[in-house]
GROMACS .gro file of C-alpha atoms in nm:
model
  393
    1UNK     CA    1  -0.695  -2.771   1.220
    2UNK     CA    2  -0.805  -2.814   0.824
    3UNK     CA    3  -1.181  -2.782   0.945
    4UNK     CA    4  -1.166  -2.433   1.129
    5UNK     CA    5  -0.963  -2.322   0.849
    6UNK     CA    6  -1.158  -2.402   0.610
    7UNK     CA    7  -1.492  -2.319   0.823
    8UNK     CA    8  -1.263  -1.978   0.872
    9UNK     CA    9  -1.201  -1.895   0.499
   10UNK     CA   10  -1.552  -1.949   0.438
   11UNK     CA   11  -1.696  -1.691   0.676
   12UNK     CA   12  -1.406  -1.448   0.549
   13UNK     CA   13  -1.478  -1.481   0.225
   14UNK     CA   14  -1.897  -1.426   0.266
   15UNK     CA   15  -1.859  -1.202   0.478
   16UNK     CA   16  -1.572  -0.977   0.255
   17UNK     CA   17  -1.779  -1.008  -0.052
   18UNK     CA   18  -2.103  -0.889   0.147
   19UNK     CA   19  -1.962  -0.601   0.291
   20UNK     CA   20  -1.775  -0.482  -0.055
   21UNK     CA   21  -2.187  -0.497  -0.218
   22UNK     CA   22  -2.289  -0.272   0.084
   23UNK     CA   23  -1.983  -0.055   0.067
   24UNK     CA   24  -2.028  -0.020  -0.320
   25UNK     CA   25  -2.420   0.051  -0.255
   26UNK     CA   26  -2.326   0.364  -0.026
   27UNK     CA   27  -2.024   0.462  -0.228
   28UNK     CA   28  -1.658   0.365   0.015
   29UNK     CA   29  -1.384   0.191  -0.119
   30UNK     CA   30  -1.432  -0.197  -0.038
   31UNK     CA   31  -1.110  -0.191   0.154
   32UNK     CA   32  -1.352  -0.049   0.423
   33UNK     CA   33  -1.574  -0.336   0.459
   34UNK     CA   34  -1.324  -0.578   0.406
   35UNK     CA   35  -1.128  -0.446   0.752
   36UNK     CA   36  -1.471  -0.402   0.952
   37UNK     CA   37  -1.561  -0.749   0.822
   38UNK     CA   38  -1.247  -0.876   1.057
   39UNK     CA   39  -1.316  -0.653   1.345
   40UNK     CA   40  -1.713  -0.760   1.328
   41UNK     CA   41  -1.605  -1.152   1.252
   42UNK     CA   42  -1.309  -1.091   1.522
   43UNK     CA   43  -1.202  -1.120   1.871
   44UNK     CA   44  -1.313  -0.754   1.917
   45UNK     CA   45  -1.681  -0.872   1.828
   46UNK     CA   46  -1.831  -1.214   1.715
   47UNK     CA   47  -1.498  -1.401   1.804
   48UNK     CA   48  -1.600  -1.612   1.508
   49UNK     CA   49  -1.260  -1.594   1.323
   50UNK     CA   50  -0.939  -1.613   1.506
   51UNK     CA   51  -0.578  -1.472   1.363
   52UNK     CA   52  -0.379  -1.841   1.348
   53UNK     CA   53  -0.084  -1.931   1.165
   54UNK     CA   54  -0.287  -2.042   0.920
   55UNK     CA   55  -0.437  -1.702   0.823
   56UNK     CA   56  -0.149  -1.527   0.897
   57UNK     CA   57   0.001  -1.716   0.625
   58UNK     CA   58  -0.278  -1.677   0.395
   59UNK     CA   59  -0.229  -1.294   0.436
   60UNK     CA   60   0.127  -1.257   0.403
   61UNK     CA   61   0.034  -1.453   0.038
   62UNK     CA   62  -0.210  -1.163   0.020
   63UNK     CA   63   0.014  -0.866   0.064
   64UNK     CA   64   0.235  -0.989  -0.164
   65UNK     CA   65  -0.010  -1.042  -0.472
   66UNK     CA   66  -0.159  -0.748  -0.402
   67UNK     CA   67   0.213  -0.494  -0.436
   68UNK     CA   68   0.255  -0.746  -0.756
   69UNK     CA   69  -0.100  -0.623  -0.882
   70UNK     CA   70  -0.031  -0.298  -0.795
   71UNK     CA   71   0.318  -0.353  -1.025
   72UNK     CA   72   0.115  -0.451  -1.332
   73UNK     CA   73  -0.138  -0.229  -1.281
   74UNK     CA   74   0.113   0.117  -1.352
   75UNK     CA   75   0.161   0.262  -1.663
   76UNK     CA   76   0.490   0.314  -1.688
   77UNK     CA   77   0.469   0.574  -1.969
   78UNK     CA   78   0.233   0.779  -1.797
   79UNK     CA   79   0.461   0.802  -1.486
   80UNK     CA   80   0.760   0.870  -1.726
   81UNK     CA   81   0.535   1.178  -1.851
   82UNK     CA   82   0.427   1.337  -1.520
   83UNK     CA   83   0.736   1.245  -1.359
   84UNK     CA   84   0.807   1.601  -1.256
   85UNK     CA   85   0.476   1.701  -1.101
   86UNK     CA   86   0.472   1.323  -0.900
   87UNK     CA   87   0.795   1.368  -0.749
   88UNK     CA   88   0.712   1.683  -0.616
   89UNK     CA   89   0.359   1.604  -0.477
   90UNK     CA   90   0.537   1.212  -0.338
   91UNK     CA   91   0.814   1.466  -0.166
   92UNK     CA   92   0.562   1.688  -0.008
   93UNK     CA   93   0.335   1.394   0.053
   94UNK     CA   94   0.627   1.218   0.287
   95UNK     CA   95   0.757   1.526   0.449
   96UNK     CA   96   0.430   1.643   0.594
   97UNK     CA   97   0.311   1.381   0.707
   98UNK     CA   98   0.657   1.234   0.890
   99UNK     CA   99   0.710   1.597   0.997
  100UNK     CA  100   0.371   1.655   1.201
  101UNK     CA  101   0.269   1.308   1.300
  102UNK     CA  102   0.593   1.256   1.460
  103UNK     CA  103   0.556   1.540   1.668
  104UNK     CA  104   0.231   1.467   1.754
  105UNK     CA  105   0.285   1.106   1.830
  106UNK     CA  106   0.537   1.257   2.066
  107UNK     CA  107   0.346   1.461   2.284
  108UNK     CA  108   0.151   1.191   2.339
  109UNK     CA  109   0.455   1.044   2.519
  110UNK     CA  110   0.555   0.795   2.240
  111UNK     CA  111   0.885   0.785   2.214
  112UNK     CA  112   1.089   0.909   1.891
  113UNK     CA  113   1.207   0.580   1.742
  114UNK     CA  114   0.821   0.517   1.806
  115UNK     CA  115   0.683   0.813   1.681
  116UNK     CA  116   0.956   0.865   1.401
  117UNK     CA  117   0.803   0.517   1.250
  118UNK     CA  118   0.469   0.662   1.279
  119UNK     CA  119   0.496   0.949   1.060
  120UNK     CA  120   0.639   0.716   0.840
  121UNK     CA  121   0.294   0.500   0.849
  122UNK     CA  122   0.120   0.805   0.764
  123UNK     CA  123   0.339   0.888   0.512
  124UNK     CA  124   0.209   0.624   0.269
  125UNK     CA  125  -0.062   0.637   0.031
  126UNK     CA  126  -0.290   0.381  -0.122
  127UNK     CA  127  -0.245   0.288  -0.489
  128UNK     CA  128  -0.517   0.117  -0.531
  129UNK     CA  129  -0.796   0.317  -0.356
  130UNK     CA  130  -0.674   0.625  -0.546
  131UNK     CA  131  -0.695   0.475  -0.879
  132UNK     CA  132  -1.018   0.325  -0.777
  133UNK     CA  133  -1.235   0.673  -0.720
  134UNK     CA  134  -1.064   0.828  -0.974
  135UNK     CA  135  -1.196   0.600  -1.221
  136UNK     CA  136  -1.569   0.592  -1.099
  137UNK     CA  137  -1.514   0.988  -1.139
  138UNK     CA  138  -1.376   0.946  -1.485
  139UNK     CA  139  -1.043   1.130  -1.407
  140UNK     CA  140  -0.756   0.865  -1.418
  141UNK     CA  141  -0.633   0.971  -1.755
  142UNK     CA  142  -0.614   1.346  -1.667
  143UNK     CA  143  -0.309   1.534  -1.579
  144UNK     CA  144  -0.435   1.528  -1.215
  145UNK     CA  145  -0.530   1.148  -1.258
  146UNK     CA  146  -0.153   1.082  -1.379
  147UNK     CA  147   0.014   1.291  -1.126
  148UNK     CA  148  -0.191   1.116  -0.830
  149UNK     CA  149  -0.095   0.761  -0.988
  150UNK     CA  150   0.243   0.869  -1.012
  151UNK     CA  151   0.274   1.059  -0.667
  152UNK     CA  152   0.131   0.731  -0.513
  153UNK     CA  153   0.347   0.486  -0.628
  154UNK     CA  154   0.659   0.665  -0.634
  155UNK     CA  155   0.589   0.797  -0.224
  156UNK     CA  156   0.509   0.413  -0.164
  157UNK     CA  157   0.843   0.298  -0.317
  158UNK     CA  158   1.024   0.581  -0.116
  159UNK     CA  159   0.829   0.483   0.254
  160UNK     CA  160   0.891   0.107   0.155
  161UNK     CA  161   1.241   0.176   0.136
  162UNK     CA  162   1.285   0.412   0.457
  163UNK     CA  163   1.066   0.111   0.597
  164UNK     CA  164   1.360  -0.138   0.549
  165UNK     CA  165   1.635   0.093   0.638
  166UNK     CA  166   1.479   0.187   0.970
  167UNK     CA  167   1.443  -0.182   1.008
  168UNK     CA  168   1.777  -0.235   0.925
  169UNK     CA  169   1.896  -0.005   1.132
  170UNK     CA  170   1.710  -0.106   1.438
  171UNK     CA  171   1.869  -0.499   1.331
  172UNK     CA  172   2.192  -0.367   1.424
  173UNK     CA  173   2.146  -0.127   1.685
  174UNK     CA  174   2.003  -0.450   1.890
  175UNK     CA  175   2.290  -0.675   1.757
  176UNK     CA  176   2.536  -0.424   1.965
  177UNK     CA  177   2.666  -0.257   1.634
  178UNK     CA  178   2.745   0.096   1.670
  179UNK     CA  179   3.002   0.170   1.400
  180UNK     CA  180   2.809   0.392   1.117
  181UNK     CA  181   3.154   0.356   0.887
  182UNK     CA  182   3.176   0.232   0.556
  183UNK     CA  183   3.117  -0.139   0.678
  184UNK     CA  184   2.823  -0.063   0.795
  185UNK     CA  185   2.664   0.166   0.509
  186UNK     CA  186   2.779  -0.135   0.293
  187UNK     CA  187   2.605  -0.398   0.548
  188UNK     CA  188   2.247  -0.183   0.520
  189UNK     CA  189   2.232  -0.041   0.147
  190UNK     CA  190   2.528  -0.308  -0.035
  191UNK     CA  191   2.253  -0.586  -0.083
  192UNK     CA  192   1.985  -0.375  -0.156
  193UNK     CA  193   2.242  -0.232  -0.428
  194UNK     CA  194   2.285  -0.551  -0.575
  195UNK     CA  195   1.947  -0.623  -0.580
  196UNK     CA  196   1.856  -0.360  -0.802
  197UNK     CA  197   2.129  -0.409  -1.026
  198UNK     CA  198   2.032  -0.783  -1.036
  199UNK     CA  199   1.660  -0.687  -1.114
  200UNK     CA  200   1.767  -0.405  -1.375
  201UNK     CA  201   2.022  -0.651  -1.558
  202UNK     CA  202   1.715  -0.939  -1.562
  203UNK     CA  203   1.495  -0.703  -1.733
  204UNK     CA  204   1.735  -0.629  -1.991
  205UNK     CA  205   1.855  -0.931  -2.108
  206UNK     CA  206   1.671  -1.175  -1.930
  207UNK     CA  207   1.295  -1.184  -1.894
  208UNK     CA  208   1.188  -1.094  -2.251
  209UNK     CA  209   1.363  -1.415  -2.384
  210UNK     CA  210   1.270  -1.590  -2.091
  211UNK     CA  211   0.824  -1.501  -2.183
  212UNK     CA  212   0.952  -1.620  -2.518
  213UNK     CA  213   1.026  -1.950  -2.394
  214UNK     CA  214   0.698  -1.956  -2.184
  215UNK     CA  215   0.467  -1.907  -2.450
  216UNK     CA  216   0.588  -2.237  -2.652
  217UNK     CA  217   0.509  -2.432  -2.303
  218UNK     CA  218   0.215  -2.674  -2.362
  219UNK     CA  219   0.001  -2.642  -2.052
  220UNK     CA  220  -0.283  -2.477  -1.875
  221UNK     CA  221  -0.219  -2.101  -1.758
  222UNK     CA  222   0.140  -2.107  -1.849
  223UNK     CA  223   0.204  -1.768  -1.860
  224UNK     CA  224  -0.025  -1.631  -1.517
  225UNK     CA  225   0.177  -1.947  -1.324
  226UNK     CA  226   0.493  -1.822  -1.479
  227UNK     CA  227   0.447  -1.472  -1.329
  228UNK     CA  228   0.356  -1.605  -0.977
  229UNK     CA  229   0.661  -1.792  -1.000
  230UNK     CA  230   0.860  -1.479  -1.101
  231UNK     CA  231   0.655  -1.239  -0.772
  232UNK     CA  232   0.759  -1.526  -0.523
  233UNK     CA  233   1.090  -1.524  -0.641
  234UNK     CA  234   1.163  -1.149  -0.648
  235UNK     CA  235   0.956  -1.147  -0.265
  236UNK     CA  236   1.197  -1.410  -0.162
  237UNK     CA  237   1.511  -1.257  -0.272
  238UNK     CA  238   1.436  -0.900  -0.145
  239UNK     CA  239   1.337  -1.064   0.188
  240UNK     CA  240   1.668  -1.254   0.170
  241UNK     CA  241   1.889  -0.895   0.123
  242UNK     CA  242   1.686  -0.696   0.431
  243UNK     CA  243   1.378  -0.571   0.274
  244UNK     CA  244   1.087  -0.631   0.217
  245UNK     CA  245   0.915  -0.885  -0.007
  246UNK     CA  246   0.666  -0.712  -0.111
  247UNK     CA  247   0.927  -0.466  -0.273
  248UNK     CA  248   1.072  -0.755  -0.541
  249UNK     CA  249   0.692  -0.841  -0.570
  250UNK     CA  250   0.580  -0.475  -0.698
  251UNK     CA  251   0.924  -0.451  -0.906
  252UNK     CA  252   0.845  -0.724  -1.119
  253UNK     CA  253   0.511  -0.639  -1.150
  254UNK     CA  254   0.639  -0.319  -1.293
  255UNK     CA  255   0.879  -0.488  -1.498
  256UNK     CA  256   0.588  -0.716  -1.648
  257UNK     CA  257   0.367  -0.452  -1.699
  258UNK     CA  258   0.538  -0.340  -2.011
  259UNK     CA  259   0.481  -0.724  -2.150
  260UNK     CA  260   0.190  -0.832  -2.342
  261UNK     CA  261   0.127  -1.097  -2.160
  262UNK     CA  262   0.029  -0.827  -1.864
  263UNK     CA  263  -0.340  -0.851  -1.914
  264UNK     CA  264  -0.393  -1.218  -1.891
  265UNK     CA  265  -0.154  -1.230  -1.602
  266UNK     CA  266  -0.293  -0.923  -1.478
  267UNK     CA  267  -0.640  -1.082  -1.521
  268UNK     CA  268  -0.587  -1.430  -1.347
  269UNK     CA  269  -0.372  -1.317  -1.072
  270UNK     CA  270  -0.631  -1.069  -0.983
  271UNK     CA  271  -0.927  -1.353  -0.978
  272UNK     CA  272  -0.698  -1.597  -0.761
  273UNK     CA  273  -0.578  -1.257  -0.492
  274UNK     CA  274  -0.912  -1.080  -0.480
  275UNK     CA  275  -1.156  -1.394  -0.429
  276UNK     CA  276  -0.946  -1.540  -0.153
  277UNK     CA  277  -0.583  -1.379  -0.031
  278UNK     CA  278  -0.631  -1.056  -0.014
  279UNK     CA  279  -0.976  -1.017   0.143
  280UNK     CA  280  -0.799  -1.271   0.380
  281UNK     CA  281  -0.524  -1.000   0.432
  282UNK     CA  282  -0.778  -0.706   0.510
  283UNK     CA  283  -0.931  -0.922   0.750
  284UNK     CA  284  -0.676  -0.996   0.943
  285UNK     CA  285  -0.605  -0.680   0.976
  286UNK     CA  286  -0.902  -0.602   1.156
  287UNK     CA  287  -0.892  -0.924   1.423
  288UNK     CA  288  -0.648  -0.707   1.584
  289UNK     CA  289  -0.796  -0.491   1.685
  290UNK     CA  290  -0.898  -0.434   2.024
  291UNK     CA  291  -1.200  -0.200   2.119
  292UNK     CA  292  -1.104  -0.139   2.446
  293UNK     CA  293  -0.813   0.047   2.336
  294UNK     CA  294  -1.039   0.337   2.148
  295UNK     CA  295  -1.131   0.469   2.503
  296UNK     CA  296  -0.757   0.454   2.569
  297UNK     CA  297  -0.647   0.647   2.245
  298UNK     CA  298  -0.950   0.828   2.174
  299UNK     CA  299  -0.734   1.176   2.130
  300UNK     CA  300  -0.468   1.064   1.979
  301UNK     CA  301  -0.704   0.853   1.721
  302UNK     CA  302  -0.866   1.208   1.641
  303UNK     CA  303  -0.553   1.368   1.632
  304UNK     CA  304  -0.405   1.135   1.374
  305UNK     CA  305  -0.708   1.161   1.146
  306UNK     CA  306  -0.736   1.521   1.171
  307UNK     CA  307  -0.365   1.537   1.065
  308UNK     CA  308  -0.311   1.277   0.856
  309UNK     CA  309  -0.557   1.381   0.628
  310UNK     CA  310  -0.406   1.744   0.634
  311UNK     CA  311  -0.124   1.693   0.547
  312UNK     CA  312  -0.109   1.478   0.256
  313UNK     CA  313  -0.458   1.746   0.099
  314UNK     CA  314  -0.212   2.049   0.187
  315UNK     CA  315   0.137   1.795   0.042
  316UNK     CA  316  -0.069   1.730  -0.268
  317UNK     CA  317  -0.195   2.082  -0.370
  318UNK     CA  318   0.164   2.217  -0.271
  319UNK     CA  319   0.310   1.985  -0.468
  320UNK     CA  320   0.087   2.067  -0.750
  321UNK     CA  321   0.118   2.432  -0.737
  322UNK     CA  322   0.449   2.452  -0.739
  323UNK     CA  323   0.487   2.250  -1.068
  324UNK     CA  324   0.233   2.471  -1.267
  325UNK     CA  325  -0.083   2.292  -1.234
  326UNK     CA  326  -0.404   2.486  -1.195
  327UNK     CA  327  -0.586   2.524  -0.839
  328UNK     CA  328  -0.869   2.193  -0.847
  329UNK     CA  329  -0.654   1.996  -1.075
  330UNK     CA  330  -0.348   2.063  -0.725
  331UNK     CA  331  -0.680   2.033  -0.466
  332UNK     CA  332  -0.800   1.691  -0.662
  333UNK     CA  333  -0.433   1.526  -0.646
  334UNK     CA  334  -0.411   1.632  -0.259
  335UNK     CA  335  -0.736   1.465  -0.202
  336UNK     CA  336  -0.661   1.149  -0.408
  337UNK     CA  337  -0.309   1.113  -0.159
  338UNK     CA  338  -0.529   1.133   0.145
  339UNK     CA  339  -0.640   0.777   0.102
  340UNK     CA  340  -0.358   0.549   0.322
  341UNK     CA  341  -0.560   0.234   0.231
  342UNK     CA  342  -0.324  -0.128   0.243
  343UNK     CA  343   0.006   0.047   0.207
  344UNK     CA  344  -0.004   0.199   0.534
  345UNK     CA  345  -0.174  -0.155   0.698
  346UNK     CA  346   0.150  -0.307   0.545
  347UNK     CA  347   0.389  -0.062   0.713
  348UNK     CA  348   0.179  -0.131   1.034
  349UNK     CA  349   0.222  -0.468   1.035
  350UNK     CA  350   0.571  -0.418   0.988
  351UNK     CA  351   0.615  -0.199   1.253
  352UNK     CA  352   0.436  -0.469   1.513
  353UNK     CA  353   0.646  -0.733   1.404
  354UNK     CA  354   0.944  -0.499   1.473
  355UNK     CA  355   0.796  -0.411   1.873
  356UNK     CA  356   0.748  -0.062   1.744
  357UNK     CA  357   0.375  -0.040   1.775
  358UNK     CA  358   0.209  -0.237   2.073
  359UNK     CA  359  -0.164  -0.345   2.050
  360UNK     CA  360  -0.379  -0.088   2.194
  361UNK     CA  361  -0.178   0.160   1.987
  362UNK     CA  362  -0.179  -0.067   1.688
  363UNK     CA  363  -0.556  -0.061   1.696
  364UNK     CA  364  -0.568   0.327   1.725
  365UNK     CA  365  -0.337   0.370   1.403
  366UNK     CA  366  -0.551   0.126   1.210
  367UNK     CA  367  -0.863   0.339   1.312
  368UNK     CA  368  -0.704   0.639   1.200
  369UNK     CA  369  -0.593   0.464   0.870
  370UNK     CA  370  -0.959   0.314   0.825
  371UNK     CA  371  -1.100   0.674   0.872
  372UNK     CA  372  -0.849   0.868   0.643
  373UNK     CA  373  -0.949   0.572   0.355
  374UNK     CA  374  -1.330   0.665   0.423
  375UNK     CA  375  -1.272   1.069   0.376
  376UNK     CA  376  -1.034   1.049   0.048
  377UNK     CA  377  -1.354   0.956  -0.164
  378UNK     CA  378  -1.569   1.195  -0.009
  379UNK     CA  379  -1.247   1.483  -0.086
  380UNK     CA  380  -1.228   1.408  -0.436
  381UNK     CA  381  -1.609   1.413  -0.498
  382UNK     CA  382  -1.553   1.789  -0.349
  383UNK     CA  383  -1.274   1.895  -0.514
  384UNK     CA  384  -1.443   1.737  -0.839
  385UNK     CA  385  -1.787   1.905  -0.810
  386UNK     CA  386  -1.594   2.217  -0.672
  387UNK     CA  387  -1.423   2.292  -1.004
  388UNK     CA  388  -1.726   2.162  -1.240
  389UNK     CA  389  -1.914   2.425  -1.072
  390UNK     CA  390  -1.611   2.693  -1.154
  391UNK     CA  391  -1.583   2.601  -1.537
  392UNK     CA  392  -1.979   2.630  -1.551
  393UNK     CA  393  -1.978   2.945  -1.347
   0.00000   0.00000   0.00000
C-alpha cells in the first residue's frame, strides 16, 4: 500500500511539474497541465496512477490549502475599495451563468435539481487563474485588476454558500423532512449563523493576542504550523455545521491576511501545497475522467463551453458598465471571470459526492471547465491588446 503510494506521488509530482514548464513555455495557466497530467497518467490513458483512498485524501488536504491560499492571498483593502463595481460584476457573473446553463442542461434531458446544480458549477470563477494572467499582463493593480479580484472572490463565496444550502437542502429532502417553517430555516442557516458570528468574534478579540503568543514560541516554523493548525480547524468546524470546509479554510485565510505574519505563512504554506497537495488535487481530478463519455456528450460539452464562456464575458462587461467603468477596462474584467479553474472542480466534486453528477457527465463538465480555463488567457490578451491599440490610435 505505502509503495504504490509513494511510487504514485512520485509520477504525480514529475509529471505535474513537467507539464506546468510546457504549459508556461506556450503560455496556459498550469492548472491545465496539471488536470491533463491525471487524465494522461490515468485510467482514461496510461492507467499508471489510480484514484485510492490514499490520494483522495491527499487531495481533499489539497483543496483545502489551496481556498486557505486563496484567503491570504486577497487584499482586503482593495476589495473594500472596488466593492461596488465587484458586487455588481459577482451578481451578473452568477445569474448568467445559473440562468442559461440550467436551461441548457435541461434540454439535454437532465433533470432540474440536476441541471439547477449545474449552472451553479458554471457559476464559479477561478481566483487564482485570474490573478495569475493578470499579473503576467501587468494589470492586477488596475481598477479592472481590482474589480476582477474582487468579483472573483466575492461570486466564489456566494456559489460556495448556495453550494451548501442546496446540499442542505437535498440532506433533508432525503431524510423525509418536508416542513420549510421556522425549524427548518433554523436547522439549514442557524449553524452557519453561528459560525460566522464565532469566526467574526475570534478575529476581534481573539487571534491578534493569540499571534502574540505564537511569536514568543521557541521552535522551528512556529508561526506557518500555527496557521495550518488554525485552516484545519476552521475546515473542521464549517464541515461540522453543514458546509463546506473549504469555506472556514478561505475565512481564516482572509482573516490572516491582514497579519504580518501573512507572508511567511503565505510563503511556506504555498511551498508545502504547491510541491505536493495540490498538484495531487488537480490530478485527481483528471483520473476521472472517462474518454468514452466525450462521444456520449460531445454536444452538450460544446454547448457548455460555448455558454459558459458567454456568459460570465457578457456578466463581466455588464457588470462593469453599469458601474461607470470604461468599455476594455468592462471587456477585460468579463474576460478575467471566464476562467472557472479549481473553484468550479471543487463544486464538481461536490456535486458527485452528492449523486448529482454521474461519471460520463462528470467527465463532460470537467472538459468544459478545462476548456473555459484555456480561453480566459487567450480573452484577456484580446481585450488587452484591443484597447492598447485604441489609446495609440
Amino acid at each position: 500500500m505505502l509503495m504504490e503510494l509513494l511510487i504514485s506521488l512520485i509520477l504525480i509530482i514529475i509529471g505535474t511539474k513537467l507539464a506546468g514548464h510546457l504549459c508556461q513555455k506556450i503560455g496556459i495557466p498550469a492548472v491545465i497541465g496539471e488536470l491533463l497530467t491525471g487524465v494522461i497518467l490515468g485510467p482514461a490513458l496510461l492507467g499508471l496512477v489510480l484514484h485510492t483512498e490514499a490520494i483522495s485524501l491527499f487531495a481533499e488536504i489539497g483543496v483545502i490549502l489551496l481556498m486557505f491560499l486563496a484567503g491570504l492571498e486577497s487584499d482586503l483593502e482593495k476589495l473594500k475599495k472596488y466593492l461596488k463595481p465587484s458586487v455588481m460584476v459577482a451578481l451578473f457573473g452568477i445569474l448568467l451563468p445559473m440562468l442559461f446553463l440550467s436551461g441548457a442542461a435541461h434540454l439535454f434531458d437532465i433533470p432540474w435539481k440536476e441541471a439547477l446544480f449545474l449552472g451553479v458549477i458554471f457559476s464559479a470563477t477561478s481566483v487564482s487563474i485570474s490573478v495569475q494572467v493578470l499579473k503576467e499582463y501587468n494589470r492586477l493593480d488596475t481598477a479592472e485588476g481590482s474589480v476582477t479580484l474582487g468579483a472573483a472572490v466575492v461570486d466564489d463565496i456566494a456559489v460556495v454558500l448556495i453550494v451548501s444550502i442546496f446540499s442542505a437542502v437535498l440532506s433533508s429532502g432525503s431524510s423525509g423532512g418536508s416542513s420549510m417553517g421556522v425549524g427548518f430555516i433554523w436547522d439549514l442557516l442557524g449553524s452557519k449563523i453561528l459560525f460566522f458570528l464565532g469566526l467574526f468574534l475570534f478575529a476581534k478579540f481573539i487571534l491578534n493576542p493569540l499571534l502574540a503568543l505564537v511569536k514568543k514560541i521557541v521552535a522551528v516554523e512556529v508561526e506557518t504550523a500555527f496557521g495550518l493548525v488554525l485552516c484545519f480547524l476552521f475546515a473542521v468546524l464549517s464541515e461540522k455545521v453543514g458546509m463546506s470546509d473549504v469555506i472556514g479554510a478561505f475565512f481564516i485565510g482572509l482573516l490572516l491576511s491582514k497579519h504580518e505574519s501573512k507572508h511567511r505563512i503565505e510563503h511556506n504554506v504555498s511551498v508545502i501545497s504547491y510541491s505536493l497537495f495540490i498538484p495531487v488535487f488537480f490530478v485527481s481530478i483528471g483520473l476521472d475522467i472517462e474518454l468514452s463519455a466525450f462521444k456520449e456528450y460531445a454536444l452538450l460539452i460544446i454547448v457548455f463551453t460555448v455558454l459558459a464562456t458567454l456568459t460570465k464575458l457578457i456578466g463581466g462587461y455588464v457588470g462593469g458598465r453599469l458601474t461607470h467603468l470604461d468599455k476594455n477596462q468592462s471587456l477585460i474584467i468579463g474576460a478575467g471571470m471566464v476562467s472557472r479553474g479549481e473553484m468550479a472542480l471543487i463544486i464538481v466534486k461536490m456535486g458527485e459526492s452528492l449523486g448529482l453528477i454521474n461519471e460520463g457527465l462528470y467527465s463532460a463538465i470537467v472538459v468544459a471547465i478545462i476548456l473555459t480555463t484555456l480561453f480566459s488567457p487567450l480573452l484577456i490578451k484580446y481585450a488587452i491588446e484591443k484597447g492598447e491599440k485604441g489609446t495609440t490610435a
